[in-house]
CSV table of C-alpha atoms and ligand atoms in Angstrom, one decimal:
chain,number,residue,atom,x,y,z
Y,1100,MET,CA,35.3,-0.8,-48.6
Y,1101,PRO,CA,32.8,0.6,-46.0
Y,1102,ASP,CA,29.1,-0.4,-46.3
Y,1103,ARG,CA,27.0,1.9,-48.3
Y,1104,TYR,CA,23.6,3.5,-47.3
Y,1105,ALA,CA,21.6,6.4,-48.8
Y,1106,VAL,CA,18.5,8.5,-48.6
Y,1107,ILE,CA,16.4,8.7,-51.8
Y,1108,GLY,CA,13.9,11.5,-52.2
Y,1109,HIS,CA,13.0,14.4,-54.5
Y,1110,PRO,CA,14.1,17.1,-53.8
Y,1111,ILE,CA,16.9,15.8,-51.5
Y,1112,ALA,CA,19.6,18.6,-51.3
Y,1113,HIS,CA,18.4,19.8,-47.9
Y,1114,SER,CA,18.0,16.4,-46.3
Y,1115,GLN,CA,19.6,16.2,-42.8
Y,1116,SER,CA,19.9,12.4,-43.0
Y,1117,PRO,CA,23.5,12.2,-44.4
Y,1118,LEU,CA,24.7,14.4,-41.5
Y,1119,ILE,CA,22.7,12.4,-38.9
Y,1120,HIS,CA,23.9,9.1,-40.0
Y,1121,ARG,CA,27.5,10.3,-40.3
Y,1122,LEU,CA,27.4,11.5,-36.7
Y,1123,PHE,CA,25.8,8.1,-35.6
Y,1124,ALA,CA,28.6,6.2,-37.5
Y,1125,GLU,CA,31.4,8.3,-35.9
Y,1126,ALA,CA,29.9,7.9,-32.4
Y,1127,THR,CA,29.4,4.1,-32.7
Y,1128,GLY,CA,32.6,3.4,-34.7
Y,1129,GLN,CA,30.7,1.9,-37.6
Y,1130,ALA,CA,32.4,1.9,-41.0
Y,1131,LEU,CA,29.8,3.1,-43.4
Y,1132,VAL,CA,29.2,5.8,-46.0
Y,1133,TYR,CA,25.8,7.5,-46.4
Y,1134,GLU,CA,24.8,9.6,-49.4
Y,1135,ALA,CA,21.8,11.5,-50.7
Y,1136,ILE,CA,20.3,10.4,-54.0
Y,1137,ASP,CA,17.8,12.4,-56.0
Y,1138,GLY,CA,15.2,10.1,-57.5
Y,1139,GLY,CA,14.1,12.8,-59.9
Y,1140,ALA,CA,10.6,13.9,-61.0
Y,1141,GLN,CA,10.3,11.5,-63.9
Y,1142,GLU,CA,8.1,8.3,-63.7
Y,1143,GLY,CA,10.1,5.3,-62.5
Y,1144,GLY,CA,12.9,7.5,-61.1
Y,1145,PHE,CA,12.7,5.9,-57.7
Y,1146,ALA,CA,12.8,2.3,-58.9
Y,1147,GLN,CA,15.8,3.1,-61.1
Y,1148,ALA,CA,17.7,4.8,-58.3
Y,1149,LEU,CA,16.9,2.0,-56.0
Y,1150,ALA,CA,18.0,-0.7,-58.4
Y,1151,ALA,CA,21.2,1.1,-59.3
Y,1152,PHE,CA,22.1,1.6,-55.6
Y,1153,ARG,CA,21.5,-2.1,-54.9
Y,1154,ALA,CA,23.5,-3.2,-57.9
Y,1155,ALA,CA,26.4,-1.0,-56.7
Y,1156,GLY,CA,26.4,-2.9,-53.4
Y,1157,GLY,CA,24.2,-0.6,-51.2
Y,1158,ARG,CA,23.0,-2.3,-48.0
Y,1159,GLY,CA,19.9,-0.2,-47.3
Y,1160,VAL,CA,18.2,3.2,-47.8
Y,1161,ASN,CA,16.0,5.7,-46.1
Y,1162,VAL,CA,13.2,6.9,-48.3
Y,1163,THR,CA,11.6,10.3,-48.1
Y,1164,LEU,CA,9.0,12.3,-50.0
Y,1165,PRO,CA,7.6,11.6,-52.5
Y,1166,PHE,CA,8.6,7.9,-52.7
Y,1167,LYS,CA,7.4,6.3,-49.4
Y,1168,LEU,CA,4.5,4.5,-51.1
Y,1169,GLU,CA,6.7,3.2,-53.9
Y,1170,ALA,CA,9.3,2.1,-51.3
Y,1171,LEU,CA,6.7,-0.2,-49.7
Y,1172,ALA,CA,5.7,-1.5,-53.1
Y,1173,ALA,CA,9.3,-2.4,-53.9
Y,1174,ALA,CA,9.6,-4.6,-50.8
Y,1175,ASP,CA,9.3,-8.4,-50.5
Y,1176,VAL,CA,8.5,-8.2,-46.8
Y,1177,ALA,CA,7.2,-5.3,-44.6
Y,1178,SER,CA,6.7,-4.6,-40.9
Y,1179,ASP,CA,3.2,-4.0,-39.5
Y,1180,ASP,CA,3.9,-0.3,-39.2
Y,1181,ALA,CA,4.8,0.0,-42.8
Y,1182,ARG,CA,1.8,-2.1,-44.0
Y,1183,VAL,CA,-0.7,-0.1,-41.9
Y,1184,ALA,CA,0.9,3.2,-42.9
Y,1185,GLY,CA,0.9,2.0,-46.5
Y,1186,ALA,CA,4.3,3.5,-46.8
Y,1187,ALA,CA,8.0,2.7,-45.9
Y,1188,ASN,CA,10.8,5.1,-44.9
Y,1189,ALA,CA,13.6,2.5,-44.5
Y,1190,LEU,CA,14.6,-0.5,-46.6
Y,1191,ARG,CA,17.2,-3.1,-46.0
Y,1192,PHE,CA,18.7,-5.4,-48.6
Y,1193,ASP,CA,19.2,-8.9,-47.2
Y,1194,ARG,CA,20.2,-11.9,-49.2
Y,1195,GLY,CA,18.3,-10.9,-52.3
Y,1196,ARG,CA,15.3,-9.7,-50.4
Y,1197,VAL,CA,14.1,-6.1,-49.8
Y,1198,GLU,CA,12.7,-5.6,-46.3
Y,1199,ALA,CA,10.6,-2.5,-45.5
Y,1200,GLN,CA,10.0,-0.6,-42.3
Y,1201,ASN,CA,8.3,2.7,-41.4
Y,1202,PHE,CA,10.0,4.2,-38.4
Y,1203,ASP,CA,8.3,7.6,-38.5
Y,1204,GLY,CA,5.7,6.8,-35.9
Y,1205,THR,CA,8.1,5.0,-33.6
Y,1206,GLY,CA,10.5,8.0,-33.9
Y,1207,LEU,CA,7.6,10.3,-32.9
Y,1208,VAL,CA,6.7,8.1,-29.9
Y,1209,ARG,CA,10.3,7.9,-28.7
Y,1210,ASP,CA,10.7,11.6,-29.0
Y,1211,ILE,CA,7.6,12.3,-27.0
Y,1212,GLU,CA,8.2,9.6,-24.4
Y,1213,VAL,CA,12.0,9.7,-24.0
Y,1214,ASN,CA,13.2,13.1,-25.1
Y,1215,LEU,CA,10.2,15.1,-24.0
Y,1216,GLY,CA,9.5,12.9,-21.0
Y,1217,LEU,CA,5.8,12.4,-21.6
Y,1218,PRO,CA,4.6,8.7,-21.3
Y,1219,LEU,CA,1.7,8.2,-23.8
Y,1220,LYS,CA,0.0,5.5,-21.7
Y,1221,GLY,CA,-3.5,6.7,-20.8
Y,1222,ARG,CA,-3.1,10.0,-22.8
Y,1223,ARG,CA,-5.8,11.5,-25.1
Y,1224,VAL,CA,-4.1,12.1,-28.4
Y,1225,LEU,CA,-5.3,14.4,-31.2
Y,1226,LEU,CA,-3.7,14.1,-34.7
Y,1227,LEU,CA,-4.4,17.0,-37.0
Y,1228,GLY,CA,-4.4,16.0,-40.7
Y,1229,ALA,CA,-5.4,12.8,-42.6
Y,1230,GLY,CA,-2.5,12.4,-44.9
Y,1231,GLY,CA,0.6,10.1,-44.8
Y,1232,ALA,CA,2.1,11.7,-41.7
Y,1233,THR,CA,-1.0,10.8,-39.6
Y,1234,ARG,CA,-1.4,7.4,-41.2
Y,1235,GLY,CA,2.2,6.5,-40.0
Y,1236,ALA,CA,1.6,7.8,-36.5
Y,1237,VAL,CA,-1.6,6.0,-35.5
Y,1238,LEU,CA,-0.5,2.4,-34.9
Y,1239,PRO,CA,2.6,3.4,-32.9
Y,1240,MET,CA,0.5,5.8,-30.7
Y,1241,ALA,CA,-2.0,3.0,-30.0
Y,1242,ARG,CA,0.9,0.6,-29.2
Y,1243,ALA,CA,2.3,3.1,-26.7
Y,1244,GLY,CA,-1.0,2.9,-24.8
Y,1245,ALA,CA,-2.9,6.1,-25.8
Y,1246,ALA,CA,-6.3,6.1,-24.1
Y,1247,CYS,CA,-7.9,7.3,-27.3
Y,1248,ILE,CA,-6.9,8.8,-30.6
Y,1249,ALA,CA,-8.8,11.3,-32.6
Y,1250,ILE,CA,-7.9,12.3,-36.2
Y,1251,ALA,CA,-9.2,15.8,-37.1
Y,1252,ASN,CA,-8.9,17.0,-40.7
Y,1253,ARG,CA,-10.0,20.1,-42.7
Y,1254,THR,CA,-11.8,17.7,-45.0
Y,1255,ALA,CA,-13.9,15.7,-42.6
Y,1256,ASP,CA,-14.6,12.8,-44.9
Y,1257,LYS,CA,-10.9,11.9,-45.2
Y,1258,ALA,CA,-10.5,11.7,-41.4
Y,1259,GLY,CA,-13.6,9.5,-41.2
Y,1260,ALA,CA,-12.4,7.2,-43.9
Y,1261,LEU,CA,-8.9,6.9,-42.4
Y,1262,ALA,CA,-10.2,6.2,-38.9
Y,1263,ARG,CA,-12.5,3.4,-40.3
Y,1264,GLU,CA,-9.6,1.9,-42.2
Y,1265,LEU,CA,-7.1,2.0,-39.3
Y,1266,ALA,CA,-9.5,1.1,-36.4
Y,1267,PRO,CA,-9.3,-2.7,-36.9
Y,1268,HIS,CA,-5.5,-2.6,-36.4
Y,1269,LEU,CA,-5.5,-0.9,-33.0
Y,1270,ALA,CA,-6.5,-3.7,-30.6
Y,1271,GLY,CA,-9.4,-1.8,-29.1
Y,1272,VAL,CA,-7.9,1.7,-28.7
Y,1273,PRO,CA,-10.8,4.0,-29.6
Y,1274,LEU,CA,-10.1,5.9,-32.8
Y,1275,ALA,CA,-12.4,8.6,-34.3
Y,1276,GLY,CA,-12.1,10.7,-37.4
Y,1277,VAL,CA,-13.8,14.1,-37.5
Y,1278,GLY,CA,-13.7,17.5,-39.2
Y,1279,LEU,CA,-11.6,20.3,-37.6
Y,1280,ASP,CA,-14.8,22.2,-37.1
Y,1281,ALA,CA,-16.1,19.4,-34.9
Y,1282,LEU,CA,-13.3,20.0,-32.3
Y,1283,ALA,CA,-15.1,22.8,-30.6
Y,1284,GLY,CA,-16.8,21.2,-27.6
Y,1285,ALA,CA,-15.2,17.8,-28.3
Y,1286,GLY,CA,-13.1,17.9,-25.1
Y,1287,ALA,CA,-9.5,18.4,-24.4
Y,1288,PHE,CA,-6.4,16.4,-25.5
Y,1289,ASP,CA,-3.1,15.8,-23.6
Y,1290,VAL,CA,-1.1,15.6,-26.8
Y,1291,VAL,CA,-2.0,17.5,-30.0
Y,1292,ILE,CA,0.1,16.7,-33.0
Y,1293,ASN,CA,0.2,18.8,-36.2
Y,1294,ALA,CA,0.6,16.2,-39.0
Y,1295,THR,CA,-0.8,18.5,-41.7
Y,1296,SER,CA,1.4,20.2,-44.2
Y,1297,ALA,CA,0.0,23.6,-43.1
Y,1298,SER,CA,3.3,24.8,-41.5
Y,1299,LEU,CA,5.1,24.5,-44.8
Y,1300,THR,CA,2.9,27.2,-46.2
Y,1301,GLY,CA,2.9,29.4,-43.1
Y,1302,ALA,CA,-0.6,28.4,-42.1
Y,1303,ALA,CA,-2.1,26.6,-39.1
Y,1304,PRO,CA,-4.9,24.1,-38.9
Y,1305,ALA,CA,-7.9,25.8,-37.2
Y,1306,VAL,CA,-7.7,24.2,-33.7
Y,1307,PRO,CA,-9.9,25.7,-30.9
Y,1308,PRO,CA,-8.0,26.6,-27.7
Y,1309,GLY,CA,-10.2,24.2,-25.8
Y,1310,ALA,CA,-8.6,21.3,-27.6
Y,1311,PHE,CA,-5.5,21.7,-25.4
Y,1312,ALA,CA,-5.8,20.2,-21.9
Y,1313,PRO,CA,-4.0,22.0,-19.1
Y,1314,GLY,CA,-0.3,21.2,-19.5
Y,1315,ALA,CA,-0.9,19.6,-23.0
Y,1316,LEU,CA,2.0,19.0,-25.4
Y,1317,ALA,CA,1.6,20.5,-28.8
Y,1318,TYR,CA,3.9,18.9,-31.4
Y,1319,ASP,CA,4.6,20.1,-34.9
Y,1320,MET,CA,6.0,17.4,-37.1
Y,1321,VAL,CA,7.9,19.9,-39.2
Y,1322,TYR,CA,11.4,20.9,-38.1
Y,1323,GLY,CA,13.8,23.7,-38.4
Y,1324,LYS,CA,11.1,26.3,-38.8
Y,1325,GLY,CA,11.1,27.7,-35.3
Y,1326,LEU,CA,7.8,28.6,-33.7
Y,1327,THR,CA,5.3,27.7,-36.5
Y,1328,PRO,CA,1.8,29.3,-36.6
Y,1329,PHE,CA,0.4,26.1,-35.1
Y,1330,LEU,CA,2.9,26.2,-32.2
Y,1331,LYS,CA,2.2,29.9,-31.7
Y,1332,LEU,CA,-1.5,29.1,-31.5
Y,1333,ALA,CA,-0.9,26.2,-29.1
Y,1334,GLN,CA,1.4,28.3,-26.9
Y,1335,ALA,CA,-1.3,31.0,-26.7
Y,1336,ALA,CA,-3.6,28.3,-25.5
Y,1337,GLY,CA,-1.2,27.4,-22.7
Y,1338,ALA,CA,0.4,24.3,-24.3
Y,1339,ARG,CA,4.1,23.2,-24.1
Y,1340,VAL,CA,5.5,23.1,-27.6
Y,1341,ALA,CA,8.0,20.9,-29.6
Y,1342,ASP,CA,8.9,20.6,-33.3
Y,1343,GLY,CA,9.7,17.5,-35.2
Y,1344,THR,CA,13.5,17.6,-34.9
Y,1345,GLY,CA,13.5,14.8,-32.3
Y,1346,MET,CA,11.2,12.7,-34.5
Y,1347,LEU,CA,13.6,13.0,-37.4
Y,1348,VAL,CA,16.6,12.0,-35.3
Y,1349,GLU,CA,14.8,9.2,-33.5
Y,1350,GLN,CA,13.5,7.6,-36.8
Y,1351,ALA,CA,17.1,7.8,-38.1
Y,1352,ALA,CA,18.3,6.0,-35.0
Y,1353,GLU,CA,15.7,3.3,-35.4
Y,1354,ALA,CA,16.9,2.7,-39.0
Y,1355,PHE,CA,20.6,2.8,-38.0
Y,1356,ALA,CA,20.0,0.2,-35.3
Y,1357,TRP,CA,18.0,-2.0,-37.7
Y,1358,TRP,CA,20.8,-1.9,-40.3
Y,1359,ARG,CA,23.8,-2.1,-38.0
Y,1360,GLY,CA,22.6,-3.8,-34.8
Y,1361,VAL,CA,23.9,-0.9,-32.7
Y,1362,ARG,CA,21.7,1.8,-31.2
Y,1363,PRO,CA,23.3,5.3,-31.3
Y,1364,ASP,CA,22.9,7.9,-28.6
Y,1365,THR,CA,20.5,10.5,-30.1
Y,1366,ARG,CA,21.1,13.3,-27.6
Y,1367,PRO,CA,24.2,14.9,-29.0
Y,1368,VAL,CA,22.8,14.8,-32.5
Y,1369,LEU,CA,19.5,16.3,-31.4
Y,1370,ALA,CA,21.3,19.0,-29.5
Y,1371,ARG,CA,23.3,19.8,-32.7
Y,1372,LEU,CA,20.2,20.0,-35.0
Y,1373,ALA,CA,17.7,21.6,-32.7
Y,1374,VAL,CA,16.5,25.1,-33.6
Y,1375,PRO,CA,15.3,27.3,-30.8
Y,1376,LEU,CA,11.5,27.7,-30.7
Y,1377,GLY,CA,11.6,31.4,-29.8
N,2631,ATR,P1,1.2,14.1,-46.0
N,2631,ATR,O1,1.3,12.8,-46.8
N,2631,ATR,O2,2.6,14.7,-45.9
N,2631,ATR,O3,0.6,14.0,-44.7
N,2631,ATR,P2,-0.9,15.0,-47.7
N,2631,ATR,O4,-1.4,13.6,-47.9
N,2631,ATR,O5,-0.9,15.9,-48.8
N,2631,ATR,O6,0.5,15.1,-47.0
N,2631,ATR,O7,-1.9,15.6,-46.5
N,2631,ATR,C1,-1.7,16.9,-46.1
N,2631,ATR,C2,-2.7,17.1,-44.9
N,2631,ATR,O8,-2.5,18.5,-44.5
N,2631,ATR,C3,-4.1,17.0,-45.3
N,2631,ATR,O9,-4.8,16.4,-44.2
N,2631,ATR,C4,-4.6,18.4,-45.5
N,2631,ATR,O10,-6.0,18.6,-45.3
N,2631,ATR,P3,-7.1,18.3,-46.4
N,2631,ATR,O11,-7.2,16.8,-46.5
N,2631,ATR,O12,-8.3,19.0,-46.0
N,2631,ATR,O13,-6.5,18.8,-47.7
N,2631,ATR,C5,-3.8,19.1,-44.4
N,2631,ATR,N1,-3.6,20.5,-44.7
N,2631,ATR,C6,-2.8,21.1,-45.5
N,2631,ATR,N2,-2.9,22.5,-45.4
N,2631,ATR,C7,-3.8,22.7,-44.4
N,2631,ATR,C8,-4.2,23.9,-43.8
N,2631,ATR,N3,-3.8,25.1,-44.2
N,2631,ATR,N4,-5.1,23.8,-42.8
N,2631,ATR,C9,-5.6,22.6,-42.4
N,2631,ATR,N5,-5.1,21.4,-42.9
N,2631,ATR,C10,-4.2,21.5,-43.9
Protein backbone atom coordinates (compact mmCIF):
# COMPACT_ATOMS: atom_id res chain seq x y z
CA MET A 1 0.00 0.00 0.00
CA PRO A 2 1.66 3.29 -1.07
CA ASP A 3 1.98 6.11 1.49
CA ARG A 4 -0.92 8.56 1.41
CA TYR A 5 -0.74 12.36 1.24
CA ALA A 6 -3.36 14.99 0.46
CA VAL A 7 -4.12 18.66 0.12
CA ILE A 8 -7.00 20.02 2.23
CA GLY A 9 -8.72 23.29 1.26
CA HIS A 10 -12.08 24.78 0.35
CA PRO A 11 -12.71 24.97 -2.54
CA ILE A 12 -10.15 22.42 -3.71
CA ALA A 13 -11.27 21.20 -7.16
CA HIS A 14 -8.81 23.43 -9.05
CA SER A 15 -5.77 22.68 -6.88
CA GLN A 16 -2.65 21.83 -8.90
CA SER A 17 -1.04 20.08 -5.92
CA PRO A 18 -2.18 16.52 -6.81
CA LEU A 19 -0.68 16.88 -10.31
CA ILE A 20 2.55 18.42 -9.00
CA HIS A 21 3.09 15.73 -6.38
CA ARG A 22 2.21 12.94 -8.83
CA LEU A 23 4.85 14.27 -11.22
CA PHE A 24 7.41 14.53 -8.38
CA ALA A 25 6.61 10.95 -7.25
CA GLU A 26 6.98 9.57 -10.79
CA ALA A 27 10.26 11.40 -11.35
CA THR A 28 11.81 10.30 -8.04
CA GLY A 29 10.36 6.76 -8.02
CA GLN A 30 8.52 7.34 -4.73
CA ALA A 31 5.51 5.09 -4.09
CA LEU A 32 2.80 7.45 -2.86
CA VAL A 33 -0.71 8.58 -3.62
CA TYR A 34 -1.82 12.19 -3.25
CA GLU A 35 -5.45 13.28 -3.19
CA ALA A 36 -7.48 16.46 -2.84
CA ILE A 37 -9.84 16.75 0.15
CA ASP A 38 -12.50 19.46 0.46
CA GLY A 39 -12.68 20.55 4.10
CA GLY A 40 -16.07 22.16 3.41
CA ALA A 41 -17.48 25.46 4.60
CA GLN A 42 -18.90 24.25 7.89
CA GLU A 43 -17.25 24.98 11.26
CA GLY A 44 -14.84 22.22 12.25
CA GLY A 45 -14.64 20.82 8.71
CA PHE A 46 -10.87 21.06 8.54
CA ALA A 47 -10.29 19.35 11.90
CA GLN A 48 -12.65 16.55 10.89
CA ALA A 49 -11.03 16.05 7.50
CA LEU A 50 -7.57 16.04 9.08
CA ALA A 51 -8.52 13.53 11.78
CA ALA A 52 -10.17 11.23 9.23
CA PHE A 53 -7.14 11.32 6.95
CA ARG A 54 -4.75 10.56 9.83
CA ALA A 55 -6.97 7.73 11.05
CA ALA A 56 -6.93 6.25 7.55
CA GLY A 57 -3.12 6.12 7.65
CA GLY A 58 -2.27 9.41 5.90
CA ARG A 59 1.36 10.51 6.35
CA GLY A 60 1.07 14.25 5.74
CA VAL A 61 -0.96 17.01 4.12
CA ASN A 62 -0.63 20.31 2.36
CA VAL A 63 -3.10 22.89 3.59
CA THR A 64 -4.47 25.72 1.53
CA LEU A 65 -7.07 28.46 1.91
CA PRO A 66 -8.90 28.95 4.16
CA PHE A 67 -7.35 26.50 6.63
CA LYS A 68 -3.71 27.59 7.04
CA LEU A 69 -4.30 29.14 10.49
CA GLU A 70 -6.22 26.10 11.71
CA ALA A 71 -3.42 23.89 10.38
CA LEU A 72 -0.91 25.63 12.65
CA ALA A 73 -3.31 25.36 15.59
CA ALA A 74 -3.59 21.60 14.97
CA ALA A 75 0.17 21.07 15.28
CA ASP A 76 2.21 19.86 18.26
CA VAL A 77 5.41 21.45 16.92
CA ALA A 78 5.98 24.14 14.29
CA SER A 79 8.91 25.63 12.38
CA ASP A 80 9.97 29.28 12.86
CA ASP A 81 8.49 30.16 9.47
CA ALA A 82 5.12 28.70 10.42
CA ARG A 83 5.10 30.37 13.84
CA VAL A 84 6.09 33.79 12.52
CA ALA A 85 3.61 33.48 9.64
CA GLY A 86 0.95 32.36 12.11
CA ALA A 87 -0.04 29.76 9.53
CA ALA A 88 1.05 26.37 8.18
CA ASN A 89 0.84 24.98 4.66
CA ALA A 90 2.33 21.55 5.29
CA LEU A 91 1.83 18.99 8.07
CA ARG A 92 3.63 15.74 8.75
CA PHE A 93 2.34 13.00 11.03
CA ASP A 94 5.20 11.44 12.90
CA ARG A 95 4.84 8.96 15.77
CA GLY A 96 1.61 10.43 17.04
CA ARG A 97 2.76 14.04 16.66
CA VAL A 98 1.67 16.63 14.13
CA GLU A 99 4.57 18.77 12.80
CA ALA A 100 3.87 22.02 10.96
CA GLN A 101 5.82 23.95 8.34
CA ASN A 102 5.10 26.93 6.15
CA PHE A 103 6.99 26.59 2.87
CA ASP A 104 5.30 29.45 0.99
CA GLY A 105 8.03 31.99 1.76
CA THR A 106 10.88 29.57 1.11
CA GLY A 107 9.20 28.59 -2.16
CA LEU A 108 9.01 32.25 -3.16
CA VAL A 109 12.68 32.84 -2.30
CA ARG A 110 13.79 29.74 -4.22
CA ASP A 111 11.76 30.75 -7.25
CA ILE A 112 13.29 34.23 -7.29
CA GLU A 113 16.85 33.12 -6.55
CA VAL A 114 17.11 29.80 -8.41
CA ASN A 115 14.53 29.87 -11.22
CA LEU A 116 14.62 33.60 -11.94
CA GLY A 117 18.33 33.95 -11.14
CA LEU A 118 18.09 36.95 -8.83
CA PRO A 119 20.00 36.58 -5.53
CA LEU A 120 18.14 38.51 -2.83
CA LYS A 121 21.22 39.38 -0.81
CA GLY A 122 21.51 43.15 -0.59
CA ARG A 123 18.25 43.78 -2.49
CA ARG A 124 15.57 46.25 -1.50
CA VAL A 125 12.29 44.33 -1.29
CA LEU A 126 8.77 45.77 -1.39
CA LEU A 127 5.84 43.56 -0.38
CA LEU A 128 2.39 44.82 -1.37
CA GLY A 129 -0.42 43.78 0.98
CA ALA A 130 -0.55 43.03 4.68
CA GLY A 131 -2.45 39.73 4.77
CA GLY A 132 -1.34 36.14 5.18
CA ALA A 133 0.67 36.05 1.95
CA THR A 134 2.92 38.91 3.08
CA ARG A 135 3.16 37.53 6.60
CA GLY A 136 4.56 34.25 5.22
CA ALA A 137 7.14 35.94 2.99
CA VAL A 138 8.86 38.37 5.37
CA LEU A 139 11.05 36.03 7.45
CA PRO A 140 12.36 33.97 4.49
CA MET A 141 13.13 37.24 2.60
CA ALA A 142 15.11 38.52 5.59
CA ARG A 143 16.94 35.18 5.91
CA ALA A 144 17.91 35.42 2.23
CA GLY A 145 19.75 38.64 3.08
CA ALA A 146 17.44 41.38 1.79
CA ALA A 147 18.97 44.80 2.54
CA CYS A 148 15.59 46.10 3.71
CA ILE A 149 11.95 45.11 3.47
CA ALA A 150 8.97 47.43 3.14
CA ILE A 151 5.35 46.37 3.50
CA ALA A 152 2.91 48.71 1.73
CA ASN A 153 -0.81 48.23 2.13
CA ARG A 154 -3.98 50.02 1.00
CA THR A 155 -4.91 50.20 4.70
CA ALA A 156 -1.76 51.75 6.18
CA ASP A 157 -2.47 50.77 9.80
CA LYS A 158 -2.42 47.07 8.95
CA ALA A 159 1.02 47.42 7.34
CA GLY A 160 2.37 49.31 10.35
CA ALA A 161 1.01 46.76 12.81
CA LEU A 162 2.39 43.82 10.82
CA ALA A 163 5.84 45.43 10.55
CA ARG A 164 5.93 46.08 14.31
CA GLU A 165 4.94 42.50 15.00
CA LEU A 166 7.47 40.91 12.64
CA ALA A 167 10.47 43.24 13.13
CA PRO A 168 11.79 41.49 16.28
CA HIS A 169 12.15 38.22 14.31
CA LEU A 170 14.33 39.59 11.52
CA ALA A 171 17.76 39.79 13.13
CA GLY A 172 18.23 43.45 12.29
CA VAL A 173 16.95 43.56 8.69
CA PRO A 174 15.11 46.92 8.51
CA LEU A 175 11.34 46.47 8.10
CA ALA A 176 8.85 49.28 7.56
CA GLY A 177 5.08 49.24 7.16
CA VAL A 178 3.40 52.07 5.24
CA GLY A 179 0.33 52.94 3.21
CA LEU A 180 0.45 52.49 -0.58
CA ASP A 181 0.02 56.26 -0.84
CA ALA A 182 3.34 56.76 0.98
CA LEU A 183 5.28 54.99 -1.79
CA ALA A 184 5.50 58.06 -4.02
CA GLY A 185 8.89 59.54 -3.26
CA ALA A 186 9.84 56.62 -0.99
CA GLY A 187 12.59 55.42 -3.32
CA ALA A 188 12.90 52.46 -5.66
CA PHE A 189 12.93 48.73 -4.95
CA ASP A 190 14.78 45.89 -6.69
CA VAL A 191 12.01 43.35 -6.08
CA VAL A 192 8.32 44.30 -5.88
CA ILE A 193 5.98 41.47 -4.88
CA ASN A 194 2.23 41.63 -5.18
CA ALA A 195 0.96 39.72 -2.14
CA THR A 196 -2.47 41.36 -2.22
CA SER A 197 -5.56 39.56 -3.45
CA ALA A 198 -6.17 42.35 -6.00
CA SER A 199 -5.30 40.18 -9.05
CA LEU A 200 -8.12 37.80 -8.17
CA THR A 201 -10.64 40.60 -8.78
CA GLY A 202 -8.91 42.02 -11.86
CA ALA A 203 -7.50 44.97 -9.91
CA ALA A 204 -3.98 46.18 -9.16
CA PRO A 205 -2.60 47.79 -6.00
CA ALA A 206 -1.81 51.45 -6.75
CA VAL A 207 2.00 51.37 -7.01
CA PRO A 208 3.76 54.42 -8.46
CA PRO A 209 6.15 53.71 -11.38
CA GLY A 210 9.01 55.17 -9.33
CA ALA A 211 8.79 52.23 -6.91
CA PHE A 212 10.45 50.00 -9.54
CA ALA A 213 14.25 50.40 -9.68
CA PRO A 214 15.86 50.02 -13.14
CA GLY A 215 15.85 46.29 -13.95
CA ALA A 216 13.53 45.51 -11.02
CA LEU A 217 11.69 42.20 -10.77
CA ALA A 218 7.92 42.47 -10.36
CA TYR A 219 6.42 39.27 -8.98
CA ASP A 220 2.73 38.48 -8.68
CA MET A 221 2.01 35.65 -6.25
CA VAL A 222 -1.07 34.56 -8.22
CA TYR A 223 -0.52 32.04 -11.00
CA GLY A 224 -2.17 30.95 -14.19
CA LYS A 225 -3.74 34.35 -14.83
CA GLY A 226 -1.25 35.56 -17.43
CA LEU A 227 -0.29 39.21 -17.34
CA THR A 228 -2.28 40.54 -14.35
CA PRO A 229 -3.10 44.26 -14.00
CA PHE A 230 -0.21 44.54 -11.52
CA LEU A 231 2.24 42.88 -13.93
CA LYS A 232 1.03 45.15 -16.76
CA LEU A 233 1.57 48.21 -14.61
CA ALA A 234 5.03 46.92 -13.64
CA GLN A 235 5.97 46.14 -17.22
CA ALA A 236 4.95 49.66 -18.26
CA ALA A 237 7.32 50.93 -15.55
CA GLY A 238 10.16 48.90 -17.12
CA ALA A 239 10.20 45.95 -14.71
CA ARG A 240 10.83 42.31 -15.55
CA VAL A 241 7.73 40.25 -14.65
CA ALA A 242 6.96 36.82 -13.15
CA ASP A 243 3.87 35.13 -11.73
CA GLY A 244 3.59 32.73 -8.80
CA THR A 245 3.75 29.41 -10.66
CA GLY A 246 7.33 28.89 -9.55
CA MET A 247 6.44 29.68 -5.94
CA LEU A 248 3.68 27.06 -6.08
CA VAL A 249 5.99 24.39 -7.51
CA GLU A 250 8.90 25.24 -5.17
CA GLN A 251 6.80 25.15 -1.99
CA ALA A 252 5.49 21.77 -3.16
CA ALA A 253 9.06 20.54 -3.66
CA GLU A 254 9.99 21.68 -0.14
CA ALA A 255 7.06 19.70 1.30
CA PHE A 256 7.89 16.66 -0.84
CA ALA A 257 11.52 16.72 0.36
CA TRP A 258 10.40 17.13 3.99
CA TRP A 259 8.03 14.16 3.75
CA ARG A 260 10.10 11.82 1.59
CA GLY A 261 13.74 12.83 2.14
CA VAL A 262 14.19 13.22 -1.65
CA ARG A 263 14.30 16.58 -3.45
CA PRO A 264 12.54 16.51 -6.84
CA ASP A 265 13.77 18.46 -9.86
CA THR A 266 11.25 21.29 -10.21
CA ARG A 267 12.17 22.40 -13.74
CA PRO A 268 10.09 19.93 -15.80
CA VAL A 269 7.04 20.52 -13.58
CA LEU A 270 7.44 24.28 -13.79
CA ALA A 271 7.74 24.07 -17.58
CA ARG A 272 4.53 22.05 -17.71
CA LEU A 273 2.48 24.42 -15.53
CA ALA A 274 3.79 27.79 -16.68
CA VAL A 275 1.32 30.01 -18.52
CA PRO A 276 2.85 32.54 -20.93
CA LEU A 277 2.80 36.09 -19.56
CA GLY A 278 1.83 37.59 -22.90
P1 LIG B 1 -4.26 36.87 2.25
O1 LIG B 1 -4.32 36.20 3.58
O2 LIG B 1 -4.48 35.95 1.09
O3 LIG B 1 -3.06 37.72 2.06
P2 LIG B 1 -6.10 38.87 3.16
O4 LIG B 1 -5.67 38.70 4.55
O5 LIG B 1 -7.57 38.96 2.86
O6 LIG B 1 -5.58 37.77 2.18
O7 LIG B 1 -5.38 40.18 2.61
C1 LIG B 1 -5.64 40.67 1.34
C2 LIG B 1 -4.69 41.82 1.10
O8 LIG B 1 -4.90 42.30 -0.22
C3 LIG B 1 -4.90 43.00 2.03
O9 LIG B 1 -3.62 43.56 2.30
C4 LIG B 1 -5.75 43.94 1.19
O10 LIG B 1 -5.63 45.31 1.54
P3 LIG B 1 -6.48 45.93 2.77
O11 LIG B 1 -5.81 45.48 4.03
O12 LIG B 1 -6.38 47.39 2.57
O13 LIG B 1 -7.87 45.39 2.60
C5 LIG B 1 -5.14 43.71 -0.17
N1 LIG B 1 -6.01 44.07 -1.30
C6 LIG B 1 -7.09 43.41 -1.76
N2 LIG B 1 -7.61 44.04 -2.85
C7 LIG B 1 -6.82 45.12 -3.09
C8 LIG B 1 -6.80 46.15 -4.08
N3 LIG B 1 -7.74 46.19 -5.06
N4 LIG B 1 -5.84 47.10 -4.01
C9 LIG B 1 -4.91 47.07 -3.03
N5 LIG B 1 -4.86 46.10 -2.08
C10 LIG B 1 -5.80 45.15 -2.09
